[in-house]
Short mmCIF file of C-alpha atoms in Angstrom, two decimals:
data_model
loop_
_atom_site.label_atom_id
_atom_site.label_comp_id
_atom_site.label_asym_id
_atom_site.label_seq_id
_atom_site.Cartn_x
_atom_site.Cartn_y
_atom_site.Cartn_z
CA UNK A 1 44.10 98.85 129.34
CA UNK A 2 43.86 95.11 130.19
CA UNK A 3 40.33 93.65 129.46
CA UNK A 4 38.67 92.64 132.99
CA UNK A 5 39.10 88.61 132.28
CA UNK A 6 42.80 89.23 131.93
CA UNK A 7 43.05 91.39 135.42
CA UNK A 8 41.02 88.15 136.83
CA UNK A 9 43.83 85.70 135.22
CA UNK A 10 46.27 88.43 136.86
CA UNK A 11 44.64 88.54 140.41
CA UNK A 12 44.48 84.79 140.98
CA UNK A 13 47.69 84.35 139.86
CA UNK A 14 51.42 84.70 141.53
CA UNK A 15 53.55 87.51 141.72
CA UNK A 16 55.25 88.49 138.36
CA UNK A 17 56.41 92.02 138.54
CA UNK A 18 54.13 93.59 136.10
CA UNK A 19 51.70 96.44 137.96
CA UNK A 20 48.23 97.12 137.42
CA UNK A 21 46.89 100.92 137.25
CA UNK A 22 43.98 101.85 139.62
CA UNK A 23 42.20 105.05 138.59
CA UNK A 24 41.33 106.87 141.82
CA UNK A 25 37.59 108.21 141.31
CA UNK A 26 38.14 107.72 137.68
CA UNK A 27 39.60 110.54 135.83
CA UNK A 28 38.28 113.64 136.16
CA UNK A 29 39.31 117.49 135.73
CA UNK A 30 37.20 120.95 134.92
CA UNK A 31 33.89 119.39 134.26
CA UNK A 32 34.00 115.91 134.30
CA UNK A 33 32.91 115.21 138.20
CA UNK A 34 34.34 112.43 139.81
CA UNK A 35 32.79 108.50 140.46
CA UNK A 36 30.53 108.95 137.36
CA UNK A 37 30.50 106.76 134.34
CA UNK A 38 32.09 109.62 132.00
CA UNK A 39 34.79 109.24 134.30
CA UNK A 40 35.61 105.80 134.81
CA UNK A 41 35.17 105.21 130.92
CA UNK A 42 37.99 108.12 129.96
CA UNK A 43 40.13 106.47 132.73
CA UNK A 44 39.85 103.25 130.51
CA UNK A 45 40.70 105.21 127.88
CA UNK A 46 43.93 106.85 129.43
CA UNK A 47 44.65 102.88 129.70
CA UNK A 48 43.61 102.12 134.00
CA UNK A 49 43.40 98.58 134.27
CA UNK A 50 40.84 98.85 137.34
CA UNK A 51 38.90 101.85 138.44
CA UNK A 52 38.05 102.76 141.69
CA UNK A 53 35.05 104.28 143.06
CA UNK A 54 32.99 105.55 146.06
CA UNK A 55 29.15 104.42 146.82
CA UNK A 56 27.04 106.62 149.14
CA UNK A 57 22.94 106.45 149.48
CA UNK A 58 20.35 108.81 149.15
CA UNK A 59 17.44 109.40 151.66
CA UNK A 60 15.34 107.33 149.34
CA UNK A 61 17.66 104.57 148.65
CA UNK A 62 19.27 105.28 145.02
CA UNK A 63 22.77 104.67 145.18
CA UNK A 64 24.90 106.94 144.03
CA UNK A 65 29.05 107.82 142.74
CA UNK A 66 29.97 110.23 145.25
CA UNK A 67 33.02 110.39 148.23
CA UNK A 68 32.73 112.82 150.63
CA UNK A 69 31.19 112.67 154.26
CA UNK A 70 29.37 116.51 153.39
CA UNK A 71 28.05 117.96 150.15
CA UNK A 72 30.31 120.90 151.06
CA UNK A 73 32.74 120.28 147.39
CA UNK A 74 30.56 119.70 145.20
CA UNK A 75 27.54 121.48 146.14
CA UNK A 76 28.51 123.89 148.44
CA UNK A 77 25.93 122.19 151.26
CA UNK A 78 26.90 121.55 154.14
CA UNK A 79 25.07 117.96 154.40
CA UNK A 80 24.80 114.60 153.31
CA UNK A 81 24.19 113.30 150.28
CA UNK A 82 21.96 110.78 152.48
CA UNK A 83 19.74 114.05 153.67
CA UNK A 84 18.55 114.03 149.92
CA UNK A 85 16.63 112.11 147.80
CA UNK A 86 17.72 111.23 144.28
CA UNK A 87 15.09 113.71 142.63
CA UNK A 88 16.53 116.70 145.02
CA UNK A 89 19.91 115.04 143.84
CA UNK A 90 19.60 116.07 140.03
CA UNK A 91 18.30 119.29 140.68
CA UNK A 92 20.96 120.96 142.93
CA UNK A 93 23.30 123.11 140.94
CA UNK A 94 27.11 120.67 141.07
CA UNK A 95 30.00 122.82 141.25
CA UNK A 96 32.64 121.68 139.18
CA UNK A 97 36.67 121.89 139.51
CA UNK A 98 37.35 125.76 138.50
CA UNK A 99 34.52 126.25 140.94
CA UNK A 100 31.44 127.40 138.23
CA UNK A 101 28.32 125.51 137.88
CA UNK A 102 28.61 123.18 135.29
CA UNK A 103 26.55 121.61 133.27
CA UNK A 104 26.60 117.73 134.15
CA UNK A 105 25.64 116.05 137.81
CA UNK A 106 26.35 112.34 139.55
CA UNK A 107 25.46 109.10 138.52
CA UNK A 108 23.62 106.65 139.85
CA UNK A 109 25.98 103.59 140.31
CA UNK A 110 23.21 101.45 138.59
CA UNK A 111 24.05 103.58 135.29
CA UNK A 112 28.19 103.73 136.25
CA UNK A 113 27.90 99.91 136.56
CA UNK A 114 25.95 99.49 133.14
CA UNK A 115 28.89 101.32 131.60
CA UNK A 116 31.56 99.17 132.83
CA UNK A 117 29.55 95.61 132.37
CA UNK A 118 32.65 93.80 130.38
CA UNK A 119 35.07 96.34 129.83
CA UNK A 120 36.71 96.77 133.51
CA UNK A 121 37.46 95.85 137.38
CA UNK A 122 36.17 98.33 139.45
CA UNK A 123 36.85 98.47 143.10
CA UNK A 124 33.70 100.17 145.11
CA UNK A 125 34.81 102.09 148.48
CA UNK A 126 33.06 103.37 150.73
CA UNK A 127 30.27 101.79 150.70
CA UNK A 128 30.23 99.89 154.13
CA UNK A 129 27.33 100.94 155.59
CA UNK A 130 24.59 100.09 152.20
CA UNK A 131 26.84 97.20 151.44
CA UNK A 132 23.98 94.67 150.69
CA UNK A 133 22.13 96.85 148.68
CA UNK A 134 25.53 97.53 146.99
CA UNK A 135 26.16 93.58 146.56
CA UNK A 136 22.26 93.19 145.45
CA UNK A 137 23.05 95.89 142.43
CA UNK A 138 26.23 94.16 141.41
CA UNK A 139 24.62 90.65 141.62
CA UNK A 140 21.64 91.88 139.22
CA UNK A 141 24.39 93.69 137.29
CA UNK A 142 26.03 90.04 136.97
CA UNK A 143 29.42 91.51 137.80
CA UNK A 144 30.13 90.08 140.89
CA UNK A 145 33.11 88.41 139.04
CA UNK A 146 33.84 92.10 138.09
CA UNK A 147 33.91 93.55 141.23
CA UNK A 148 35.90 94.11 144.15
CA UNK A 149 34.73 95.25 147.93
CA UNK A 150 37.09 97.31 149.68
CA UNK A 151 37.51 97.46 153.58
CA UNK A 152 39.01 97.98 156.77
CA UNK A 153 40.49 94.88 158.25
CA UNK A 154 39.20 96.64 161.93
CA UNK A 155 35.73 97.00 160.70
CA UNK A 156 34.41 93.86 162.55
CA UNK A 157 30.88 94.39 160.44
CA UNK A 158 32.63 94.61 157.08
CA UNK A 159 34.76 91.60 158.07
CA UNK A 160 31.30 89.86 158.56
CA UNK A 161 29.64 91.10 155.50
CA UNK A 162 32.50 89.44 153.33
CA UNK A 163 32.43 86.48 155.44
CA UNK A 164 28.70 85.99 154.42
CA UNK A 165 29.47 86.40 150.88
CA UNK A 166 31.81 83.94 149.39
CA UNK A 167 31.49 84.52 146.19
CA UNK A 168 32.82 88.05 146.49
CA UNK A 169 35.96 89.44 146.35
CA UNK A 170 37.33 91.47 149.13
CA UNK A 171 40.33 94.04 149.36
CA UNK A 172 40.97 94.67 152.89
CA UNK A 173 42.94 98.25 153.78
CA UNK A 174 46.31 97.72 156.57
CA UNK A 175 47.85 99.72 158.29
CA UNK A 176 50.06 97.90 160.75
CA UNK A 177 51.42 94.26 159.97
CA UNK A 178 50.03 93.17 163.23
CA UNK A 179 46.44 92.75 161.52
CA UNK A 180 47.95 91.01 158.70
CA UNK A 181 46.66 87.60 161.09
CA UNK A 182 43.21 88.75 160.70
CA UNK A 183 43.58 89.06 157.13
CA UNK A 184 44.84 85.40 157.38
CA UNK A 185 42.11 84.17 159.18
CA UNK A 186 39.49 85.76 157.07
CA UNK A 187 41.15 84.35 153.84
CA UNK A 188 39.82 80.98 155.45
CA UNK A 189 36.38 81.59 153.94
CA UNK A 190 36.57 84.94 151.72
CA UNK A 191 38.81 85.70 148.81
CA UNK A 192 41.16 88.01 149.00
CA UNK A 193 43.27 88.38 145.94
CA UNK A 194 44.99 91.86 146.97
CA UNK A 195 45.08 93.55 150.35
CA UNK A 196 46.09 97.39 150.45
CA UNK A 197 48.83 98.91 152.00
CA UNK A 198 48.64 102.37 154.24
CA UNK A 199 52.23 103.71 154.43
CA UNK A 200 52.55 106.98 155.31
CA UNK A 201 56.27 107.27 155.62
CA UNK A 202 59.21 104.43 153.51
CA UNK A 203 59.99 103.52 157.08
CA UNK A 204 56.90 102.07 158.25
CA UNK A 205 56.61 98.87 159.50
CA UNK A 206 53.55 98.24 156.76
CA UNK A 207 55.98 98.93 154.14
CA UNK A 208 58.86 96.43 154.32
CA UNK A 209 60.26 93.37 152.43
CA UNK A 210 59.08 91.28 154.78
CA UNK A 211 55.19 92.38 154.47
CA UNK A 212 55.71 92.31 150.94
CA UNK A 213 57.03 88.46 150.95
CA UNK A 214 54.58 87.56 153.59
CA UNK A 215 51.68 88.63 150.90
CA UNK A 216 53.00 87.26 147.88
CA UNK A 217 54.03 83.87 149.24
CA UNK A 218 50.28 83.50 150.16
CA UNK A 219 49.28 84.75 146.25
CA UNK A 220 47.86 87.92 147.76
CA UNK A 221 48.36 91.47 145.11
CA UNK A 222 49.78 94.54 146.73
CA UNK A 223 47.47 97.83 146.51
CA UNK A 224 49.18 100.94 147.24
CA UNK A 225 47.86 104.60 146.71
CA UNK A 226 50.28 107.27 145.17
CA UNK A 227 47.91 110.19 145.78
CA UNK A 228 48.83 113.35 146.11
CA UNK A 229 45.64 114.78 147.58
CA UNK A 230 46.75 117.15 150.44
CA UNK A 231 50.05 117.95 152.48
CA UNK A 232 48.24 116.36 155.41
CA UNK A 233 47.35 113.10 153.36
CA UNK A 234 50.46 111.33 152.25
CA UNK A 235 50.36 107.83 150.53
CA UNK A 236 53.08 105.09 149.11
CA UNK A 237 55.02 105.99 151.68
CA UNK A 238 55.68 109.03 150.28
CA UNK A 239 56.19 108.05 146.58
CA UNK A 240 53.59 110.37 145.25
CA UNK A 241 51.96 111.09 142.07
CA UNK A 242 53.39 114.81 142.23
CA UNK A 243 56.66 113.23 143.21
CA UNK A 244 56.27 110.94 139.69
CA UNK A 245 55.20 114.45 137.44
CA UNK A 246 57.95 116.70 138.80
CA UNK A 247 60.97 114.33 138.60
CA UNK A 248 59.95 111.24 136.75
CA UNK A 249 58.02 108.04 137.37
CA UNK A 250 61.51 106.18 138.63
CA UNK A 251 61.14 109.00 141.87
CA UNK A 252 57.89 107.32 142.51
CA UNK A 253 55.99 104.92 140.48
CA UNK A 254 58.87 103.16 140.21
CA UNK A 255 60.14 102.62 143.49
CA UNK A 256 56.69 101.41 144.04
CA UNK A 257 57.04 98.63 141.64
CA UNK A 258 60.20 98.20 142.91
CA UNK A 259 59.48 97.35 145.88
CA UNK A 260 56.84 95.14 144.98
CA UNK A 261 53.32 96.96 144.37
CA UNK A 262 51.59 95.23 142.14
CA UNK A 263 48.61 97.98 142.20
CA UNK A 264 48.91 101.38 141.89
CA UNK A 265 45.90 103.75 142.60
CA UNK A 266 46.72 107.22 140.99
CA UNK A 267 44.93 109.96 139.99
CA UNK A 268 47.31 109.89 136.50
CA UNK A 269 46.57 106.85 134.92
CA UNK A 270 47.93 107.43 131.25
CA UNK A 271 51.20 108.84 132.69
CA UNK A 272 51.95 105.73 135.01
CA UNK A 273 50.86 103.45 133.06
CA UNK A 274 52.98 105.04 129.90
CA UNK A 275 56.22 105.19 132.55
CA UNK A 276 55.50 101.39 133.66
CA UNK A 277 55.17 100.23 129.95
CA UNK A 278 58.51 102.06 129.40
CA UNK A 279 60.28 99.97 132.37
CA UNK A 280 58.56 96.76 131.36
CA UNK A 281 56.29 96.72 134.14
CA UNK A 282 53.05 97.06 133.06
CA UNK A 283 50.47 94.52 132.86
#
């Protein structure tokens, strides 16, 4: 794991071929629940250099780790977490992942935050719609320097947001390179060291030479998922975590690299960043 000042050195700086490791959700199996503090910390410990998590509301305003549109996975509820209040929150049974009740619930991201205070980047997802509240936490946190807002270049109102915070940093999510010229004119007044990448497939347009030259020539990081979440959901182009455990990190994780990622978001953070260390590519 690199400390957070030397992922800031990293970020503002140009392209050098080493690859940071993104922990998607943190890390989390059996009954450690996902975008809690527990799990960011062990994904610091498995060596991510960034984690990444997911910021929803509750009726009464606590925000809280948590991804999902419905409570359907983790509480068997078919609502959202924004038709409860924090109180109602802690007292619902959590399911965890060999589907018993277990014994430990979500955070708040006031506590997740207070965790990671000078130990780590964290990127915070979807969060678009309680972002000021969001940027209010981070800014009493003092880890705005930490931090990192993620987006969709097409969501005019995020685009906005970020606009009227300059001393954030933003990471906005592409899928074709024809929005890369919004990305360029929003880099005008908001700083965006790293921009992620939505390939679906090692032929799309998103995911060639060119995009990846285009980026780096204007000191912009590459962020690229290698999820394996669902047959329907494919990432990196295809260059999967899955892809990485069953034939080796050179079927995936390195590709990746090779072609010029210089973030990787996995759900595996100790085995890619152990296979990038072995190839010299780790930060």
């Amino acid at each position: 794991m690199s400390s957070w000042r030397e992922v800031e050195a990293w970020l503002s700086g140009g392209y050098d071929g080493r690859v940071a490791v993104a922990s998607h959700r943190g890390k989390f199996s059996s009954s450690v629940i996902e975008n809690t503090a527990l799990a960011c910390l062990l994904a610091l410990d498995e060596g991510a250099d960034l984690v990444e998590l997911d910021v929803v509301r509750t009726r009464d305003g606590v925000l809280v780790g948590h991804h999902d549109k419905t409570m359907n996975r983790l509480f068997h509820l078919d609502r959202p977490i924004s038709g409860c209040t924090w109180k109602e929150l802690e007292e619902l049974p959590l399911y965890n992942y060999v589907g018993e009740i277990g014994t430990v619930g979500l955070d708040p991201l006031s506590r997740i935050l207070e965790s990671l205070k000078g130990r780590s980047f964290l990127a915070l997802d979807r969060c678009w719609d309680c972002w000021e509240q969001v940027y209010a936490l981070v800014r009493e946190k003092e880890m705005i320097g930490q931090s990192l807002f993620k987006f969709y270049i097409e969501n005019e109102a995020a685009c906005r947001f970020a606009e009227a915070h300059p001393d954030a940093l933003f990471v906005p999510m592409v899928r074709e390179p024809e929005t890369l010229e919004w990305v360029e004119r929003l880099r005008g007044t908001v700083r965006v060291p790293a921009l992620e990448i939505l390939p679906e497939a090692p032929d799309d347009p998103i995911f060639q030479p060119e995009v990846f030259e285009w980026l780096h020539s204007r000191g912009i990081k590459v962020w690229c998922n290698s999820l394996s979440l669902a047959k329907r959901l494919v990432y990196g182009g295809g260059y999967d975590d899955l892809k990485a455990l069953r034939f080796g990190g050179g079927e995936s994780w390195g590709v990746l690299a090779e072609k010029g990622v210089d973030i990787i978001q996995t759900d595996w953070p100790y085995e890619a960043k152990q296979y990038l260390a072995s190839i010299g590519r780790s930060l």
